[in-house]
Tab-separated table of C-alpha atoms and ligand atoms in Angstrom:
chain	number	residue	atom	x	y	z
A	1	ALA	CA	1.258	3.376	-52.070
A	2	LYS	CA	1.775	6.811	-50.813
A	3	GLN	CA	-1.784	8.276	-51.093
A	4	ARG	CA	-1.720	5.144	-48.001
A	5	GLY	CA	0.899	5.208	-46.171
A	6	ARG	CA	0.265	9.184	-46.119
A	7	GLY	CA	-3.210	8.100	-44.231
A	8	LYS	CA	-2.034	5.679	-41.852
A	9	MET	CA	0.407	8.671	-40.756
A	10	GLU	CA	-2.232	10.503	-40.138
A	11	VAL	CA	-4.096	8.530	-38.560
A	12	PHE	CA	-1.012	7.622	-36.478
A	13	ASP	CA	-1.301	11.285	-35.297
A	14	ARG	CA	-4.558	12.384	-34.875
A	15	ALA	CA	-4.132	8.436	-32.394
A	16	MET	CA	-1.466	10.185	-30.942
A	17	GLN	CA	-2.611	13.439	-30.195
A	18	GLY	CA	-4.619	11.693	-28.551
A	19	THR	CA	-3.098	9.959	-26.522
A	20	MET	CA	-1.684	13.254	-25.293
A	21	LEU	CA	-4.854	15.866	-25.392
A	22	ARG	CA	-5.997	12.247	-22.863
A	23	ALA	CA	-3.304	12.133	-20.551
A	24	LEU	CA	-3.271	16.313	-20.273
A	25	LYS	CA	-6.824	15.647	-19.126
A	26	MET	CA	-5.807	13.965	-17.006
A	27	GLU	CA	-3.181	16.164	-15.275
A	28	GLN	CA	-5.768	18.755	-15.048
A	29	GLU	CA	-8.154	16.902	-13.294
A	30	MET	CA	-5.604	15.406	-10.883
A	31	ARG	CA	-4.278	18.473	-10.045
A	32	ARG	CA	-7.897	19.507	-9.529
A	33	ALA	CA	-9.218	16.946	-7.608
A	34	LEU	CA	-5.718	17.439	-5.482
A	35	ALA	CA	-6.976	20.571	-4.288
A	36	ALA	CA	-10.133	19.403	-3.501
A	37	HIS	CA	-8.793	16.300	-1.327
A	38	GLU	CA	-10.725	14.619	-3.499
A	39	PHE	CA	-8.341	11.071	-2.765
A	40	LEU	CA	-9.231	9.793	0.785
A	41	PRO	CA	-7.984	6.854	2.145
A	42	TYR	CA	-10.255	3.783	2.209
A	43	PHE	CA	-8.905	0.855	4.779
A	44	GLN	CA	-8.659	-2.672	5.154
A	45	PRO	CA	-7.617	-4.928	8.521
A	46	ILE	CA	-5.505	-6.764	9.187
A	47	VAL	CA	-6.211	-9.687	11.668
A	48	ASP	CA	-3.876	-11.078	14.363
A	49	LEU	CA	-4.249	-14.800	13.665
A	50	GLU	CA	-3.152	-15.482	17.178
A	51	SER	CA	-6.274	-13.517	19.009
A	52	GLY	CA	-8.402	-13.738	15.492
A	53	ARG	CA	-9.065	-9.497	16.198
A	54	ILE	CA	-8.100	-6.126	13.802
A	55	ALA	CA	-4.228	-5.080	15.110
A	56	ALA	CA	-4.305	-2.665	11.724
A	57	PHE	CA	-5.263	-1.155	8.366
A	58	GLU	CA	-3.851	-1.258	5.788
A	59	ALA	CA	-4.532	3.048	4.171
A	60	LEU	CA	-5.390	2.813	0.246
A	61	VAL	CA	-6.179	5.786	-2.226
A	62	ARG	CA	-9.330	6.444	-4.123
A	63	TRP	CA	-10.011	8.876	-6.302
A	64	GLN	CA	-13.547	10.004	-5.173
A	65	GLN	CA	-14.582	11.878	-7.273
A	66	PRO	CA	-18.110	14.850	-7.239
A	67	GLY	CA	-20.100	12.958	-9.794
A	68	GLY	CA	-19.704	10.014	-6.485
A	69	GLN	CA	-17.319	7.574	-9.141
A	70	LEU	CA	-14.134	5.572	-7.516
A	71	ILE	CA	-11.420	5.323	-9.333
A	72	SER	CA	-9.040	2.989	-8.894
A	73	PRO	CA	-4.973	3.316	-7.410
A	74	ALA	CA	-4.552	0.630	-10.481
A	75	GLU	CA	-5.136	3.444	-12.348
A	76	PHE	CA	-3.653	7.157	-11.699
A	77	ILE	CA	-0.363	6.690	-9.285
A	78	PRO	CA	1.484	5.734	-12.088
A	79	LEU	CA	0.675	8.996	-14.056
A	80	ALA	CA	0.944	10.749	-11.195
A	81	GLU	CA	4.909	9.476	-10.027
A	82	GLU	CA	5.000	10.374	-13.715
A	83	ILE	CA	3.962	13.733	-13.419
A	84	GLY	CA	5.349	14.352	-10.329
A	85	LEU	CA	1.960	14.721	-8.614
A	86	ILE	CA	2.561	11.850	-5.948
A	87	ASN	CA	4.815	14.135	-3.759
A	88	GLN	CA	1.590	15.883	-2.883
A	89	LEU	CA	-0.960	13.134	-3.028
A	90	GLY	CA	1.167	10.767	-0.841
A	91	ARG	CA	1.978	14.034	1.258
A	92	GLN	CA	-2.524	13.995	1.388
A	93	MET	CA	-2.576	10.625	2.187
A	94	LEU	CA	-0.259	10.745	5.566
A	95	GLU	CA	-1.976	13.615	6.890
A	96	THR	CA	-5.365	12.073	6.547
A	97	SER	CA	-4.322	8.898	7.538
A	98	ALA	CA	-2.435	10.182	10.907
A	99	GLN	CA	-5.497	12.691	11.327
A	100	GLN	CA	-7.752	8.933	10.886
A	101	ILE	CA	-5.366	7.541	13.231
A	102	ALA	CA	-5.451	9.953	15.621
A	103	ALA	CA	-9.463	9.738	15.188
A	104	TRP	CA	-9.247	5.631	16.049
A	105	GLN	CA	-7.333	6.659	18.730
A	106	ARG	CA	-10.100	9.160	20.483
A	107	ILE	CA	-12.361	6.517	20.262
A	108	PHE	CA	-10.687	2.741	20.809
A	109	PRO	CA	-8.479	3.991	23.873
A	110	ASP	CA	-7.499	0.275	24.893
A	111	GLN	CA	-6.878	-0.962	21.092
A	112	MET	CA	-3.697	0.315	19.372
A	113	LEU	CA	-4.771	-0.218	16.647
A	114	ARG	CA	-1.907	1.068	13.979
A	115	VAL	CA	-1.816	2.281	9.729
A	116	SER	CA	0.687	1.626	7.159
A	117	VAL	CA	0.339	4.109	4.723
A	118	ASN	CA	2.162	2.825	1.034
A	119	LEU	CA	5.329	5.557	-0.617
A	120	SER	CA	6.088	5.487	-3.899
A	121	GLY	CA	9.910	5.494	-3.945
A	122	LYS	CA	9.247	8.843	-5.779
A	123	GLN	CA	8.501	10.323	-2.457
A	124	PHE	CA	12.249	9.368	-1.073
A	125	ASN	CA	13.466	11.554	-3.726
A	126	GLN	CA	12.367	14.455	-1.371
A	127	PRO	CA	14.747	15.436	1.101
A	128	ASP	CA	11.728	17.131	3.451
A	129	LEU	CA	9.745	13.547	3.643
A	130	VAL	CA	10.736	13.029	6.902
A	131	GLU	CA	10.407	16.127	8.049
A	132	GLN	CA	6.373	15.506	5.854
A	133	ILE	CA	5.815	12.942	8.804
A	134	ASP	CA	6.611	14.216	10.897
A	135	ALA	CA	4.917	17.202	10.554
A	136	ALA	CA	1.755	14.589	9.921
A	137	ILE	CA	2.002	12.772	13.130
A	138	ALA	CA	2.334	15.898	15.296
A	139	LEU	CA	-0.852	17.798	13.488
A	140	ALA	CA	-2.801	15.004	14.363
A	141	GLY	CA	-1.257	14.391	17.977
A	142	ILE	CA	-0.469	11.076	17.636
A	143	GLU	CA	2.117	8.250	18.781
A	144	PRO	CA	4.888	7.600	16.045
A	145	GLY	CA	4.147	3.644	16.831
A	146	ARG	CA	0.144	4.309	15.064
A	147	LEU	CA	2.051	4.906	11.746
A	148	GLU	CA	3.507	2.084	9.761
A	149	LEU	CA	4.862	2.711	6.139
A	150	GLU	CA	4.735	0.377	3.364
A	151	ILE	CA	7.649	0.052	0.429
A	152	THR	CA	8.490	-2.139	-2.249
A	153	GLU	CA	12.256	-3.457	-1.782
A	154	SER	CA	12.511	-2.289	-5.936
A	155	ILE	CA	13.097	1.633	-4.176
A	156	LEU	CA	16.304	-0.061	-2.332
A	157	MET	CA	17.825	-0.539	-6.410
A	158	ASP	CA	19.290	3.191	-6.575
A	159	ASN	CA	20.465	5.757	-4.777
A	160	THR	CA	20.974	2.947	-2.109
A	161	ASP	CA	22.586	5.239	0.758
A	162	ALA	CA	20.421	7.831	1.277
A	163	ILE	CA	16.827	5.831	1.315
A	164	ILE	CA	18.205	3.638	4.333
A	165	ALA	CA	19.362	6.566	5.748
A	166	MET	CA	15.825	8.290	5.399
A	167	LEU	CA	15.028	4.494	6.563
A	168	GLU	CA	16.467	4.853	9.611
A	169	ALA	CA	15.007	8.160	10.639
A	170	ILE	CA	12.175	6.758	10.455
A	171	ARG	CA	12.252	3.577	12.624
A	172	ALA	CA	14.334	6.207	14.457
A	173	ARG	CA	11.317	7.363	15.405
A	174	GLY	CA	9.549	4.375	16.405
A	175	ILE	CA	7.896	4.211	13.133
A	176	GLN	CA	7.579	0.378	11.542
A	177	ILE	CA	8.854	-0.142	8.161
A	178	LEU	CA	6.413	-3.184	5.742
A	179	MET	CA	8.345	-4.520	3.213
A	180	ASP	CA	5.822	-4.769	1.038
A	181	ASP	CA	5.347	-7.505	-1.916
A	182	PHE	CA	8.108	-9.351	-0.557
A	183	GLY	CA	8.965	-12.362	-3.152
A	184	THR	CA	7.654	-10.117	-6.452
A	185	GLY	CA	11.247	-8.533	-7.167
A	186	TYR	CA	13.602	-10.393	-9.079
A	187	SER	CA	15.837	-9.928	-5.858
A	188	SER	CA	14.118	-10.223	-2.035
A	189	LEU	CA	16.654	-12.327	-0.883
A	190	SER	CA	19.774	-9.645	-1.192
A	191	TYR	CA	18.116	-6.696	-0.492
A	192	LEU	CA	17.201	-7.723	2.085
A	193	HIS	CA	19.429	-8.001	5.115
A	194	ARG	CA	20.043	-4.299	4.182
A	195	PHE	CA	16.243	-3.754	4.144
A	196	PRO	CA	14.977	-1.791	7.897
A	197	SER	CA	12.067	-3.606	8.524
A	198	ASN	CA	10.594	-5.413	10.261
A	199	VAL	CA	7.874	-6.995	9.110
A	200	LEU	CA	7.385	-8.261	5.872
A	201	LYS	CA	4.287	-8.537	3.590
A	202	ILE	CA	3.510	-11.712	1.645
A	203	ASP	CA	2.446	-10.522	-1.667
A	204	GLY	CA	-1.700	-11.940	-2.386
A	205	SER	CA	0.165	-13.640	-5.459
A	206	PHE	CA	1.791	-16.383	-3.601
A	207	VAL	CA	-0.728	-17.148	-1.328
A	208	ARG	CA	-3.887	-17.482	-2.971
A	209	GLN	CA	-1.642	-20.172	-4.256
A	210	VAL	CA	-1.117	-21.842	-0.951
A	211	THR	CA	-4.421	-24.469	-0.833
A	212	GLU	CA	-3.718	-24.912	-4.972
A	213	ASP	CA	-0.686	-26.665	-4.876
A	214	ARG	CA	2.114	-28.089	-2.500
A	215	PHE	CA	5.147	-26.060	-3.930
A	216	SER	CA	3.167	-23.236	-3.238
A	217	ARG	CA	2.215	-24.066	0.054
A	218	GLU	CA	6.235	-24.937	0.678
A	219	ILE	CA	7.531	-21.027	-0.814
A	220	VAL	CA	4.669	-19.778	1.761
A	221	ARG	CA	5.977	-21.303	4.586
A	222	ALA	CA	9.929	-21.524	3.678
A	223	ILE	CA	9.289	-16.889	4.000
A	224	VAL	CA	7.250	-17.462	7.505
A	225	LEU	CA	10.224	-19.295	8.701
A	226	LEU	CA	12.847	-17.498	7.444
A	227	ALA	CA	10.789	-13.907	9.035
A	228	ARG	CA	10.700	-16.229	11.924
A	229	ASN	CA	14.474	-16.550	11.861
A	230	LEU	CA	15.199	-13.358	11.412
A	231	GLY	CA	13.227	-11.615	13.696
A	232	MET	CA	10.535	-9.964	11.429
A	233	ALA	CA	6.715	-10.415	11.253
A	234	VAL	CA	4.564	-11.400	8.410
A	235	ILE	CA	1.037	-10.002	6.580
A	236	ALA	CA	-0.085	-12.638	4.526
A	237	GLU	CA	-1.991	-10.597	1.644
A	238	GLY	CA	-4.843	-11.380	-0.506
A	239	VAL	CA	-6.491	-13.825	1.979
A	240	GLU	CA	-10.145	-14.724	0.272
A	241	THR	CA	-11.291	-18.387	1.433
A	242	ALA	CA	-11.534	-20.235	4.954
A	243	GLU	CA	-9.211	-22.221	3.543
A	244	GLN	CA	-5.824	-19.312	3.272
A	245	LEU	CA	-6.259	-18.743	6.616
A	246	ALA	CA	-6.874	-22.036	7.967
A	247	ALA	CA	-3.872	-22.767	6.515
A	248	LEU	CA	-0.945	-19.775	7.375
A	249	ARG	CA	-2.038	-20.209	10.821
A	250	GLU	CA	-1.151	-23.609	10.408
A	251	MET	CA	2.647	-22.017	9.636
A	252	ALA	CA	1.691	-19.809	12.717
A	253	CYS	CA	2.355	-17.068	10.095
A	254	ASP	CA	0.737	-13.803	12.020
A	255	PHE	CA	-1.096	-11.462	10.084
A	256	ALA	CA	-3.471	-11.526	7.352
A	257	GLN	CA	-5.147	-9.489	5.003
A	258	GLY	CA	-7.751	-9.610	2.292
A	259	TYR	CA	-11.870	-10.385	1.165
A	260	PHE	CA	-11.828	-13.037	3.318
A	261	PHE	CA	-12.509	-10.990	6.604
A	262	ALA	CA	-13.048	-7.634	4.781
A	263	LYS	CA	-12.639	-5.773	1.064
A	264	PRO	CA	-10.901	-1.938	1.662
A	265	LEU	CA	-13.652	0.740	3.665
A	266	PRO	CA	-14.213	4.169	4.085
A	267	ALA	CA	-13.028	4.926	7.083
A	268	ALA	CA	-16.753	4.909	9.231
A	269	GLU	CA	-17.717	1.727	8.044
A	270	ALA	CA	-14.375	0.816	9.540
A	271	THR	CA	-15.009	2.413	12.563
A	272	ALA	CA	-17.981	0.224	11.964
A	273	LEU	CA	-16.253	-2.613	11.599
A	274	ILE	CA	-13.773	-2.201	14.447
A	275	ALA	CA	-17.292	-1.361	17.111
A	276	ALA	CA	-18.642	-4.624	15.698
A	277	ASN	CA	-15.464	-6.002	17.690
A	278	ARG	CA	-15.724	-9.258	14.883
A	279	GLN	CA	-13.403	-12.338	16.032
A	280	TRP	CA	-11.878	-14.683	12.888
B	1	C2E	P1	-0.110	-3.225	-2.687
B	1	C2E	O1	0.125	-1.967	-1.405
B	1	C2E	O2	-0.057	-4.616	-2.591
B	1	C2E	O3	-2.269	-2.917	-1.826
B	1	C2E	C1	-3.196	-4.344	-1.879
B	1	C2E	C2	-4.144	-4.606	-3.280
B	1	C2E	O4	-4.707	-5.645	-2.859
B	1	C2E	C3	-5.016	-3.247	-2.458
B	1	C2E	O5	-5.271	-2.594	-3.664
B	1	C2E	C4	-6.228	-3.667	-2.112
B	1	C2E	O6	-7.450	-3.813	-3.113
B	1	C2E	C5	-6.313	-5.142	-3.233
B	1	C2E	N1	-6.360	-6.514	-2.169
B	1	C2E	C6	-7.346	-6.579	-0.980
B	1	C2E	N2	-7.228	-7.844	-0.873
B	1	C2E	C7	-7.075	-8.283	-1.583
B	1	C2E	C8	-8.133	-9.933	-2.167
B	1	C2E	O7	-8.124	-10.663	-0.424
B	1	C2E	N3	-7.865	-10.576	-2.920
B	1	C2E	C9	-7.460	-9.172	-4.069
B	1	C2E	N4	-7.467	-9.155	-4.848
B	1	C2E	N5	-6.348	-8.324	-3.605
B	1	C2E	C10	-6.838	-7.726	-2.099
B	1	C2E	P2	-5.604	-1.346	-4.578
B	1	C2E	O8	-5.987	-0.638	-3.005
B	1	C2E	O9	-6.554	-1.096	-5.749
B	1	C2E	O10	-4.383	-0.942	-4.369
B	1	C2E	C11	-3.142	-1.351	-5.750
B	1	C2E	C12	-1.727	-1.080	-5.205
B	1	C2E	O11	-2.290	0.909	-6.271
B	1	C2E	C13	-1.381	-1.184	-4.419
B	1	C2E	O12	-0.830	-2.058	-4.001
B	1	C2E	C14	-0.683	-0.065	-4.039
B	1	C2E	O13	0.851	-0.543	-4.522
B	1	C2E	C15	-0.949	1.566	-4.410
B	1	C2E	N6	-1.027	2.343	-4.003
B	1	C2E	C16	-2.577	2.553	-3.203
B	1	C2E	N7	-2.800	3.421	-2.119
B	1	C2E	C17	-2.040	3.919	-2.310
B	1	C2E	C18	-1.280	5.532	-1.724
B	1	C2E	O14	-1.949	6.061	-0.761
B	1	C2E	N8	0.174	5.284	-2.535
B	1	C2E	C19	0.926	4.968	-3.287
B	1	C2E	N9	2.452	5.638	-3.397
B	1	C2E	N10	0.629	3.935	-3.665
B	1	C2E	C20	-0.646	3.243	-3.029
B	2	CA	CA1	0.855	-2.256	0.673
B	3	CA	CA1	1.174	-5.272	-1.111
B	4	CA	CA1	0.762	-4.734	-5.270
């Protein structure tokens, strides 16, 4: 029995060691990739449901490895947050997204396209976050109103006053704050009045069910009405079917985003999509 116990211990140690080695290797890989600028924004269109035209894009990070392999954010954002690399990654996303806004401002001067960039709550631990945003805007030479930021309400869980002050400073520059994943937090409603945001993004988990049952449909309708009464705009995320789109239009939801329109696209393909001037 003793021997078997020791054997188990060894297996356990080796498994732990394996996990730690993988994490270490991943950390080294990420540092190298940040230096080599392998993290790129892909762009997913956000459609104005009144006009049926693209109004904006959400920037979503992808890790483009030298071999051509594409790694999705779910696989590296949590680690980046844990080991403190999210700040550098986040700054690069702000910079490259602002550069793309500048390019679209030149190619499509009449379209006033906006781009929203996701921010991790961890980035608000940096006292110079607002300066980083200013720098990205100045370097790209864009109007601040073309840039938007997506934040989840969970960032108000701690250090609330300091974070609200930063969000207010960002808004004072004309940069919109979008409340991401609305409906998934456990205290959405209690944070709503303290969150300096004009736009709600309804989480895809609600949108997907909007044509499935009356219950989900009425929840989405209630969120759209709530937002309207609070003077906020609403973006429905995760729209995958024509039926979902029709239901959202019937509710007078302002904007929609999802695979039904397009997946997140590399910059060149997003540019081609704008040029095609599609209407949904
Ligand atoms: P999110 O901000 O909620 O982004 C929406 C996610 O839903 C994206 O996944 C998008 O590709 C996916 N999506 C869009 N339309 C549909 C649809 O019709 N159906 C389905 N099933 N999915 C759809 P993605 O790109 O894998 O990103 C996952 C999460 O990673 C994001 O969720 C966000 O929390 C985080 N993330 C992505 N880019 C960044 C970034 O640059 N910085 C930070 N801090 N987080 C990021
Ligand atoms: Ca988002
Ligand atoms: Ca979301
Ligand atoms: Ca999410």
